[in-house]
Short mmCIF file of C-alpha atoms and ligand atoms in Angstrom, two decimals:
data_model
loop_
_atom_site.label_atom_id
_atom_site.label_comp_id
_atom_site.label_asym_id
_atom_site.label_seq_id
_atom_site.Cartn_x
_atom_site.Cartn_y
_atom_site.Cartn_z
CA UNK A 19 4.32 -22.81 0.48
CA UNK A 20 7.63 -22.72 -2.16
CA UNK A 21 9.19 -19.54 -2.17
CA UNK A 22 10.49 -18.55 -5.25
CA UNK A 23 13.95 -16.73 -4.82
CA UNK A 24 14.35 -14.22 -8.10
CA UNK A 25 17.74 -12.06 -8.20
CA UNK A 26 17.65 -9.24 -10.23
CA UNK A 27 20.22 -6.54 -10.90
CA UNK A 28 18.62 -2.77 -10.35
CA UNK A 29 21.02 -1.20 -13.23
CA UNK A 30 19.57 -3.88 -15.48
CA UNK A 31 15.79 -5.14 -14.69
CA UNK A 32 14.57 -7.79 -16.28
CA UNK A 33 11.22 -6.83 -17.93
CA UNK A 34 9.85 -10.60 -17.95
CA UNK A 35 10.53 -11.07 -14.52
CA UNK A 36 8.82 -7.83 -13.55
CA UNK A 37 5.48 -9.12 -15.66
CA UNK A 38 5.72 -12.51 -13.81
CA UNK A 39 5.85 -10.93 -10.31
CA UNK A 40 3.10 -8.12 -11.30
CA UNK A 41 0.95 -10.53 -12.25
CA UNK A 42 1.47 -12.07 -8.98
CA UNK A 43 0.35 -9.10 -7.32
CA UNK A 44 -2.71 -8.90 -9.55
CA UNK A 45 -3.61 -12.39 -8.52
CA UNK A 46 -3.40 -11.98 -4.72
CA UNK A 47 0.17 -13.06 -4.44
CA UNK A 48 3.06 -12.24 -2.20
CA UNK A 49 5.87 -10.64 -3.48
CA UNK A 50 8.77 -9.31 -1.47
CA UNK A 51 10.92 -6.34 -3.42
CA UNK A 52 13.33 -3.98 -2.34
CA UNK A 53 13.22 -0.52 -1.59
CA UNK A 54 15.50 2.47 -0.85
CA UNK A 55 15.04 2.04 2.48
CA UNK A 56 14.11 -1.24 3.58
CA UNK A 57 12.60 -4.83 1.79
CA UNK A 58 8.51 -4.67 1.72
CA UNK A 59 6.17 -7.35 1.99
CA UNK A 60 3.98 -6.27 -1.14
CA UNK A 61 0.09 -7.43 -1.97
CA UNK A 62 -2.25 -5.61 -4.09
CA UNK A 63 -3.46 -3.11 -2.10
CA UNK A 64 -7.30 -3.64 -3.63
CA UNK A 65 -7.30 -6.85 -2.90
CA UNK A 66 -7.96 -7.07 0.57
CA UNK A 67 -8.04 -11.42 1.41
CA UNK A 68 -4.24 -10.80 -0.27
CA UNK A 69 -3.56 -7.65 2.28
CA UNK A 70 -4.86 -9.78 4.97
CA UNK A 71 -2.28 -13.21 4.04
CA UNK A 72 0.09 -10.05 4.18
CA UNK A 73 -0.75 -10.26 8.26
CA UNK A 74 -0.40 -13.70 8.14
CA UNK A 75 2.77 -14.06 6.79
CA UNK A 76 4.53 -11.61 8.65
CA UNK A 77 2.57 -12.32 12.12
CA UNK A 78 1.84 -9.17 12.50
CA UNK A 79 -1.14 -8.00 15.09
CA UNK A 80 -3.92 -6.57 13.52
CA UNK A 81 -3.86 -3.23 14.72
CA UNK A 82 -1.11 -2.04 12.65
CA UNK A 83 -1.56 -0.53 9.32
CA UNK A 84 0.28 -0.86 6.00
CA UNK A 85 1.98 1.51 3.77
CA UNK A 86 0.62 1.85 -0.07
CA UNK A 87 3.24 2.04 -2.64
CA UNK A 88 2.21 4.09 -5.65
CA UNK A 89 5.13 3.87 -9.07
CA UNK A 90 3.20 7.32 -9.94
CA UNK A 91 1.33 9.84 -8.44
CA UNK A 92 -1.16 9.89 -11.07
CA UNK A 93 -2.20 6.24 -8.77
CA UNK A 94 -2.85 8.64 -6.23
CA UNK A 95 -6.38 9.43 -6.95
CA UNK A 96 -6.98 5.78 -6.58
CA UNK A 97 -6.06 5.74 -3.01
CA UNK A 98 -7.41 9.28 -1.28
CA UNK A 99 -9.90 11.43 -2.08
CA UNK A 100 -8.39 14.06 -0.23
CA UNK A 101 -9.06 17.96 -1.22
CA UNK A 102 -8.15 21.58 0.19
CA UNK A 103 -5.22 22.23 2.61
CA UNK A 104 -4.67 18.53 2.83
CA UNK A 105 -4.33 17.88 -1.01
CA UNK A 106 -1.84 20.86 -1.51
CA UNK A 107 0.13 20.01 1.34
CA UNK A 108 0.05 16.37 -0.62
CA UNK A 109 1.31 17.43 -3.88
CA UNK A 110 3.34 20.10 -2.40
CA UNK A 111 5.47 17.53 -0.29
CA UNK A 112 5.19 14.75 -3.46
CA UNK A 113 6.79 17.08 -5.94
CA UNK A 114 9.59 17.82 -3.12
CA UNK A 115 10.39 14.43 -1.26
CA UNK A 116 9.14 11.94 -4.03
CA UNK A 117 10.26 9.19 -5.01
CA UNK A 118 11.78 8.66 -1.94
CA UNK A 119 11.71 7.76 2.01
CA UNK A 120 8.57 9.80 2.85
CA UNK A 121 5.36 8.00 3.71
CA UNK A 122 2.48 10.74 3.82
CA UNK A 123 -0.90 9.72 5.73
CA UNK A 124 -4.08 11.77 4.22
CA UNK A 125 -7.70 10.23 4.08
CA UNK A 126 -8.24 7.19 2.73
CA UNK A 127 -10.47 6.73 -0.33
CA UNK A 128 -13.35 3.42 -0.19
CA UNK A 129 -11.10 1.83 -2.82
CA UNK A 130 -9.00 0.96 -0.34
CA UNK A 131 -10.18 -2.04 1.76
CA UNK A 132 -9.98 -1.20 5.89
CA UNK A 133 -7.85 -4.24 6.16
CA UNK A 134 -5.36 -1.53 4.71
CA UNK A 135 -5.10 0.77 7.32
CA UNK A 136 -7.07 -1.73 9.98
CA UNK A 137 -9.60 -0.09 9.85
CA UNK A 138 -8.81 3.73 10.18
CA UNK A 139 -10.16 6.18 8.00
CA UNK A 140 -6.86 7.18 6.92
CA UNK A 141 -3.79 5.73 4.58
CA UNK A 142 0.02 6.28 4.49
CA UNK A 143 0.87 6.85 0.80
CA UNK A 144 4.75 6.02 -0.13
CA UNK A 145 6.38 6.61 -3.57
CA UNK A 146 9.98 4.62 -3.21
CA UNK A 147 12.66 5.44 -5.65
CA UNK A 148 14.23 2.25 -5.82
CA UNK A 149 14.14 1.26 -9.76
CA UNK A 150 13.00 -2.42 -8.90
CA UNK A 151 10.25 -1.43 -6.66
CA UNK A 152 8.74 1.35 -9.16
CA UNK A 153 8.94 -1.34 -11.89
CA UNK A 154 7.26 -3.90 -9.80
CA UNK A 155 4.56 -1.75 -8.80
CA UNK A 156 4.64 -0.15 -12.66
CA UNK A 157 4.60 -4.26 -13.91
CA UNK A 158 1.41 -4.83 -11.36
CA UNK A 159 -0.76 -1.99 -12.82
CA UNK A 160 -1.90 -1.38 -8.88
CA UNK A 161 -0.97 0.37 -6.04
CA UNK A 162 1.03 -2.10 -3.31
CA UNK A 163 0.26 -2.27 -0.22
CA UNK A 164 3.22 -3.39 2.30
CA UNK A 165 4.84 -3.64 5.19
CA UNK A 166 8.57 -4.29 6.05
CA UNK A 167 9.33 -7.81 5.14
CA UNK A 168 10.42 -8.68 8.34
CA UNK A 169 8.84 -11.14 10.72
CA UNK A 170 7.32 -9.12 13.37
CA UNK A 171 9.13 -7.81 16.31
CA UNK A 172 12.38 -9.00 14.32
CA UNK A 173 14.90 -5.85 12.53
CA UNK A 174 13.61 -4.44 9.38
CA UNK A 175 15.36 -6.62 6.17
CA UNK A 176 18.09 -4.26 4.35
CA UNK A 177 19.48 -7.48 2.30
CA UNK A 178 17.52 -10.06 0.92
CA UNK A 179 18.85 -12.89 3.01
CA UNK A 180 16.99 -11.35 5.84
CA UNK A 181 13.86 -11.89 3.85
CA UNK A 182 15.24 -14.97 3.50
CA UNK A 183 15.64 -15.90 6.85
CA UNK A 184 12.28 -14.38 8.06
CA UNK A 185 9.72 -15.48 5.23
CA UNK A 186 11.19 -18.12 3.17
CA UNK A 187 8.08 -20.57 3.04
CA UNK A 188 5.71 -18.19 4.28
CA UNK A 189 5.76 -16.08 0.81
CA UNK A 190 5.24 -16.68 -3.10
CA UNK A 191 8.43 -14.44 -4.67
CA UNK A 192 11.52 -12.69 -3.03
CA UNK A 193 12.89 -10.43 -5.25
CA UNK A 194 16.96 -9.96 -4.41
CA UNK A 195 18.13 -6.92 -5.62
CA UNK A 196 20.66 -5.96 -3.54
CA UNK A 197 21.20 -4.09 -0.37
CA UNK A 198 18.53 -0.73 0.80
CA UNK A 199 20.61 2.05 0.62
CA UNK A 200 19.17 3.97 3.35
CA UNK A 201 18.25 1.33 6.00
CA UNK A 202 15.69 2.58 8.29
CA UNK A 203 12.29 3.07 7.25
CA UNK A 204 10.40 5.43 5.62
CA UNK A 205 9.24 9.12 7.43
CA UNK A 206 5.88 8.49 8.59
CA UNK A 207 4.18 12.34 8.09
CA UNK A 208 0.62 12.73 9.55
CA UNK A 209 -1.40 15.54 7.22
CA UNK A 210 -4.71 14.29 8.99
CA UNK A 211 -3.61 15.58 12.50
CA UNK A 212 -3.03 19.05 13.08
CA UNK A 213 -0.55 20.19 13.20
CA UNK A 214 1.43 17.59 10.43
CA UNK A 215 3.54 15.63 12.47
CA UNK A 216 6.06 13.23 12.08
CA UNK A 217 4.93 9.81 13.29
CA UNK A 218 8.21 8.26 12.59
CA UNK A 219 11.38 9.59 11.78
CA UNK A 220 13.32 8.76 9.07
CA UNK A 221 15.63 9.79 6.49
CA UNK A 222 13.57 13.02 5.74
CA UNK A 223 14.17 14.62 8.74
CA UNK A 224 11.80 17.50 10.32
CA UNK A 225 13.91 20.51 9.02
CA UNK A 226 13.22 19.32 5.51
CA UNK A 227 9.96 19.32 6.12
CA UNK A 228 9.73 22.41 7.87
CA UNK A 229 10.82 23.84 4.46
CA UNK A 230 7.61 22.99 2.54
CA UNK A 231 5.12 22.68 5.71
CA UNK A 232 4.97 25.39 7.92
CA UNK A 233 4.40 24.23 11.32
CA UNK A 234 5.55 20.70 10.62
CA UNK A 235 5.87 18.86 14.21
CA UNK A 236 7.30 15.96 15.26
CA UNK A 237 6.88 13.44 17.83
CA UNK A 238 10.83 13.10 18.52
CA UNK A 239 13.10 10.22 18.67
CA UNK A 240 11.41 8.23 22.01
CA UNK A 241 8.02 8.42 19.75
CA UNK A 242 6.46 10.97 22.45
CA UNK A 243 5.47 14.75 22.05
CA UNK A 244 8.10 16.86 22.33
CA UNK A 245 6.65 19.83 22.53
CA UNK A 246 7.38 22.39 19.39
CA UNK A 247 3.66 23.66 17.89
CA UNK A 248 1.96 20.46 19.41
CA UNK A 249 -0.86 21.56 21.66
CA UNK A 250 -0.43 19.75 25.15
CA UNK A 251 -3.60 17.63 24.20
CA UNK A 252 -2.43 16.56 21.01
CA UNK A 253 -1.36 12.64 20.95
CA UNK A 254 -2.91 12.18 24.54
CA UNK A 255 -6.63 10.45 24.85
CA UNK A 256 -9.06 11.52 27.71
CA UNK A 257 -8.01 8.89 29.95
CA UNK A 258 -4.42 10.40 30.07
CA UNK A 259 -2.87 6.81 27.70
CA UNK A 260 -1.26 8.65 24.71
CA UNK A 261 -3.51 7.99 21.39
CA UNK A 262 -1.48 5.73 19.07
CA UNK A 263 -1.33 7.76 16.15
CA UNK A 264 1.16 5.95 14.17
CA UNK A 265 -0.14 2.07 15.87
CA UNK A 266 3.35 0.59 14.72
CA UNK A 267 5.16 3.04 16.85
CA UNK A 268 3.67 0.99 20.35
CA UNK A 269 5.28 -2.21 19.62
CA UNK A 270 9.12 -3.14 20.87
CA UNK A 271 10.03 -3.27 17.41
CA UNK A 272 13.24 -3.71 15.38
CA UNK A 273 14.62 -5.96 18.21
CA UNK A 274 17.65 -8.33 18.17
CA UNK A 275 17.20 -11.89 20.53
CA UNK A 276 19.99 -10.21 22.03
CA UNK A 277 18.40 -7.83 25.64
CA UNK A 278 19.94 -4.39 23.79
CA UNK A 279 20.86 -1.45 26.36
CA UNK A 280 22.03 1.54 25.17
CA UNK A 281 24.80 3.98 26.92
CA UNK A 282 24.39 7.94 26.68
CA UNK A 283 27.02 10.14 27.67
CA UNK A 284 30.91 11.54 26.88
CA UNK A 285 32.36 8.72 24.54
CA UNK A 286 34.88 8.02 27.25
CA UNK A 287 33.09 7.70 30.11
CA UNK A 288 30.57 5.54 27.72
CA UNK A 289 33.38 3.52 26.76
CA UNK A 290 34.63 2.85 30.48
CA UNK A 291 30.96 1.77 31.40
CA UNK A 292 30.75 -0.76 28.73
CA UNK A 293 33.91 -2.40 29.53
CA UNK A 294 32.52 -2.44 32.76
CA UNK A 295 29.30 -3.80 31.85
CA UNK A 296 30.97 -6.41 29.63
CA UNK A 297 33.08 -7.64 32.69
CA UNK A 298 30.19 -8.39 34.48
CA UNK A 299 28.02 -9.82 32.30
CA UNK A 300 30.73 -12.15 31.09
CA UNK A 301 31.07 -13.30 34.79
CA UNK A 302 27.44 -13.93 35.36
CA UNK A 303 28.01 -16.08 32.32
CA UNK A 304 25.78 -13.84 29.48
CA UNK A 305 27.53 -14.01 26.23
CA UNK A 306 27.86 -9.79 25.63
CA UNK A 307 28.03 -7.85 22.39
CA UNK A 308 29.01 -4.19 21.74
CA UNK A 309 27.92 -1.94 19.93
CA UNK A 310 30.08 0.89 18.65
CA UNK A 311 30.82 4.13 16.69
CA UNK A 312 33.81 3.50 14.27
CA UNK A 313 35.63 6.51 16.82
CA UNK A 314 35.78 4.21 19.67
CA UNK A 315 36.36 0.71 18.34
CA UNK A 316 39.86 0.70 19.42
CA UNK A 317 38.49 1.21 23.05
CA UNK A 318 37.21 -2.45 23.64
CA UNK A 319 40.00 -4.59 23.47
CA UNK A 320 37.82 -7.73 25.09
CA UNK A 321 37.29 -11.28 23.65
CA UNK A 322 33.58 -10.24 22.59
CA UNK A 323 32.10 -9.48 19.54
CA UNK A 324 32.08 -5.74 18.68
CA UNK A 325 30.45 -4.38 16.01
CA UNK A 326 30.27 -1.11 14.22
CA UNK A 327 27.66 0.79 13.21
CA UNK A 328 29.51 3.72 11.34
CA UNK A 329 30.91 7.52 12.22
CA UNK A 330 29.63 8.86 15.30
CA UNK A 331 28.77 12.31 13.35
CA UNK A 332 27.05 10.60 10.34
CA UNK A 333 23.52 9.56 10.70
CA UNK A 334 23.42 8.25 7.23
CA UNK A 335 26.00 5.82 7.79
CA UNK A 336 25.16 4.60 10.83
CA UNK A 337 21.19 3.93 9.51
CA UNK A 338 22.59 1.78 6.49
CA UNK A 339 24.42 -0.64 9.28
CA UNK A 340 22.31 -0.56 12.25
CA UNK A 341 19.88 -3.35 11.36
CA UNK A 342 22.15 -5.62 9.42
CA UNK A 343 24.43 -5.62 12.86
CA UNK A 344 21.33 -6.28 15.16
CA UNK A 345 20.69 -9.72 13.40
CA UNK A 346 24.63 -10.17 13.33
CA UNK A 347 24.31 -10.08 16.95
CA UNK A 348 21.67 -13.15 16.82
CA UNK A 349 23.94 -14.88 14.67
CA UNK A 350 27.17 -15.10 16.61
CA UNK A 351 24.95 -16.11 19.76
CA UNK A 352 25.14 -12.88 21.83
CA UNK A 353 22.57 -12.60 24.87
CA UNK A 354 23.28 -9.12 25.59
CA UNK A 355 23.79 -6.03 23.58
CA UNK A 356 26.07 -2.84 24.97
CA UNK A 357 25.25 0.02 22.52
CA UNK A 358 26.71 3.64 22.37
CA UNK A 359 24.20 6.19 22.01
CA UNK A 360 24.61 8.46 18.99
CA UNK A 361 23.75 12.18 18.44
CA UNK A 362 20.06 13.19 17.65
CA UNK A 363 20.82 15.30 14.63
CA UNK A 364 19.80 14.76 11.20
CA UNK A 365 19.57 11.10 10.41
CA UNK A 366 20.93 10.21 13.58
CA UNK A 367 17.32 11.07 15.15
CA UNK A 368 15.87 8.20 13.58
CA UNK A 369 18.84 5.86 14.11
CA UNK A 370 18.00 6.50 17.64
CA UNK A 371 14.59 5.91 17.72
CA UNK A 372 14.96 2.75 16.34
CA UNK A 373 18.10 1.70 18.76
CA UNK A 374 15.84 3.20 21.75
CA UNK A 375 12.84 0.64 20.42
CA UNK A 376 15.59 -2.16 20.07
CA UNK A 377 16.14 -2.07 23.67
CA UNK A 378 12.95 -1.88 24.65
CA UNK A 379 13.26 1.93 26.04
CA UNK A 380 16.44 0.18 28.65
CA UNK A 381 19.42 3.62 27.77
CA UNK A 382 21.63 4.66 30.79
CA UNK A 383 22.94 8.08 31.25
CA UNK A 384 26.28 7.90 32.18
O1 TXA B 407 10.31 2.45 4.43
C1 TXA B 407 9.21 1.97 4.71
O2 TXA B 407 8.28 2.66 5.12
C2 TXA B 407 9.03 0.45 4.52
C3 TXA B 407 9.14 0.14 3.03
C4 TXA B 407 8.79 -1.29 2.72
O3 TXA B 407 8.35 1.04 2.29
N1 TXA B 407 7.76 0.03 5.06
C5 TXA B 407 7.51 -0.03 6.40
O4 TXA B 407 6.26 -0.49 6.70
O5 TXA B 407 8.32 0.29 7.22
P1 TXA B 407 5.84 -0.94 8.18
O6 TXA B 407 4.51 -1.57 7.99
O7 TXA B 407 6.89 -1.78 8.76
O8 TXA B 407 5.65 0.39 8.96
C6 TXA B 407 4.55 1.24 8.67
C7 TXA B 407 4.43 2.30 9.73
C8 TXA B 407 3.90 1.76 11.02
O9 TXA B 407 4.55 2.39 12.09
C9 TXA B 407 2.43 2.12 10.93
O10 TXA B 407 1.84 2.23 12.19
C10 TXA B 407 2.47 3.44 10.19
O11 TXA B 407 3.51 3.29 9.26
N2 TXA B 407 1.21 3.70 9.47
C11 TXA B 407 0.78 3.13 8.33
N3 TXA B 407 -0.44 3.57 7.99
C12 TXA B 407 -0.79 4.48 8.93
C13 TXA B 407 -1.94 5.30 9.16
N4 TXA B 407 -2.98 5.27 8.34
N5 TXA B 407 -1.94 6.10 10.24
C14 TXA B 407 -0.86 6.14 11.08
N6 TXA B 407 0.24 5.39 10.93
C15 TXA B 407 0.28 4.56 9.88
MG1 MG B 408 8.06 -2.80 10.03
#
């Protein structure tokens, strides 16, 4: 397949490309188009052989379902059918948190194919803010159904040369318009469950919630109970396995070539392990990377790559770089990945979870 590469410049869309890639869309295409927080893989989300080439391109198992994007919450009546408690909560958290980097799951209206949500009887709902996505999905005339445009198990794409890199062949239009702002993905909120949990945390962190939802829960940074209002049944099946309520959350995602550990502890005594750590592996002939707030950069004065990720104390910043240095680590060859852990507040809780997922669960107290 011939991917068309389309730049466009967010202060200044161009209305005729917009029409070309909504029709696209309309037509069972594949468009890729940034977002606030990430790039998406977009298909019309009623048309579900497009939703399912969506799979394809992306290789990504079965079991996981995708987000819809809506350019208006007036589509929303298209995708749920949800009344009572459920719906208020809805519009209560739209009119606070949208557009933006909330993904709400409610019940999922017949309109909406299963390949959607694979199956489940229940839909995440997104409204992004970026101006190029609304006008894409505005420009369709449907709501979009996608995914990070990422190849599975690879780092979500904040710039469009990661699309690039991942799909280029495999999709019918990349839209470049810049880099995401936020870089990590959306908050995944559950209003199905009770109580409303967070699935996946993200830039909308539990606190804000907590200010519209009473009771709002989350799952916490290592994607496990944590305990809060959750009941100690809640997320855990009869057999003892813990239910996969947000499916994406059981896969080693987000993750570099590079084996990624991550290092927990006083920044200096972090610092001293990683030098450690960096001696070795360079002896046992690995080809090590670290990973580093901008406070302690001046403490690894070795002949490897090290990379920052932002301020130690600012979540925000550290979100908007983690994924574009994870692939930077593939591309300068690096086997192994030393990482310092970063505080669970705010921003930073999501920045975590996503690190913790890049190293497949390996982080050392030190
Ligand atoms: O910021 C984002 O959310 C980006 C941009 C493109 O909007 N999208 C994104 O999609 O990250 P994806 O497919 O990479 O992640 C979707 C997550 C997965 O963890 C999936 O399991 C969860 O949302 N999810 C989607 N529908 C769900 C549902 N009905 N129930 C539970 N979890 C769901
Ligand atoms: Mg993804």
């Amino acid at each position: 397949m011939k991917t068309e590469i389309l730049r466009v410049d967010p202060a200044q869309i161009d209305p005729e490309i917009m029409e070309y890639c909504g029709k696209k869309l309309r037509e069972g295409g594949l468009v890729c188009f940034p977002t606030e927080t990430v790039y998406g893989l977009g298909a019309s989300a009623f048309d579900a052989r497009a939703v399912e080439a969506v799979y394809q391109a992306k290789r990504r198992p079965a079991d996981n379902p995708l987000i819809v994007h809506i350019s208006d919450e007036s589509m929303l009546n298209w995708i749920t059918s949800c009344s009572g408690l459920q719906r208020q909560r809805l519009q209560a958290l739209g009119s606070a948190f949208w557009p933006g980097p909330l993904t709400i799951i409610v019940d999922r209206d017949d309109a909406i194919p299963p390949q959607v949500s694979c199956g489940l009887d229940t839909v995440g709902i997104r409204y992004p803010k970026h101006p190029v996505a609304k006008a894409l999905i505005q420009a369709a005339g449907v709501p979009v159904a996608a995914p990070s445009a990422n190849l599975s198990g690879r780092p979500s794409p904040t710039l469009a040369e990661h699309v690039i890199e991942d799909l280029n062949g495999r999709v019918d239009i990349i839209l470049d318009g810049g880099p995401c702002a936020v870089g990590v993905e959306s908050t995944v909120f559950d209003l199905v469950g009770n109580p409303p949990t967070i699935l996946r945390p993200g830039a909308v962190t539990l606190p804000d919630l907590q200010r519209v939802i009473d009771g709002a829960a989350e799952l916490g940074w290592k994607g496990r109970k944590t305990g809060g209002s959750l009941s100690p049944e809640d997320g855990v099946q009869e057999d003892g396995e813990e239910k996969p309520r947000s499916p994406g959350m059981k896969y080693t995602h987000y993750a570099p070539k590079a084996r990624v550990t991550i290092y927990s502890g006083s920044p200096k005594a972090v610092a001293t392990k990683i030098l450690f750590e960096v001696e070795s592996a360079l002896a046992e002939g690995e080809r090590p990377g670290i990973l580093a707030t901008t406070q302690s950069m001046l403490s690894y004065a070795v002949p490897v790559p090290v990379l920052s990720f932002g301020d130690r104390n600012n979540g925000l910043e550290q979100a908007s770089c983690l994924y574009s240095a994870l692939r930077q680590f593939d591309e300068l060859g690096v086997s192994v990945v030393f990482a310092e852990a970063v505080p669970t507040v705010g921003v930073g809780n999501a920045v975590m979870n996503r690190l913790y997922r890049a190293a497949g669960g390996r982080l050392v107290e030190v």
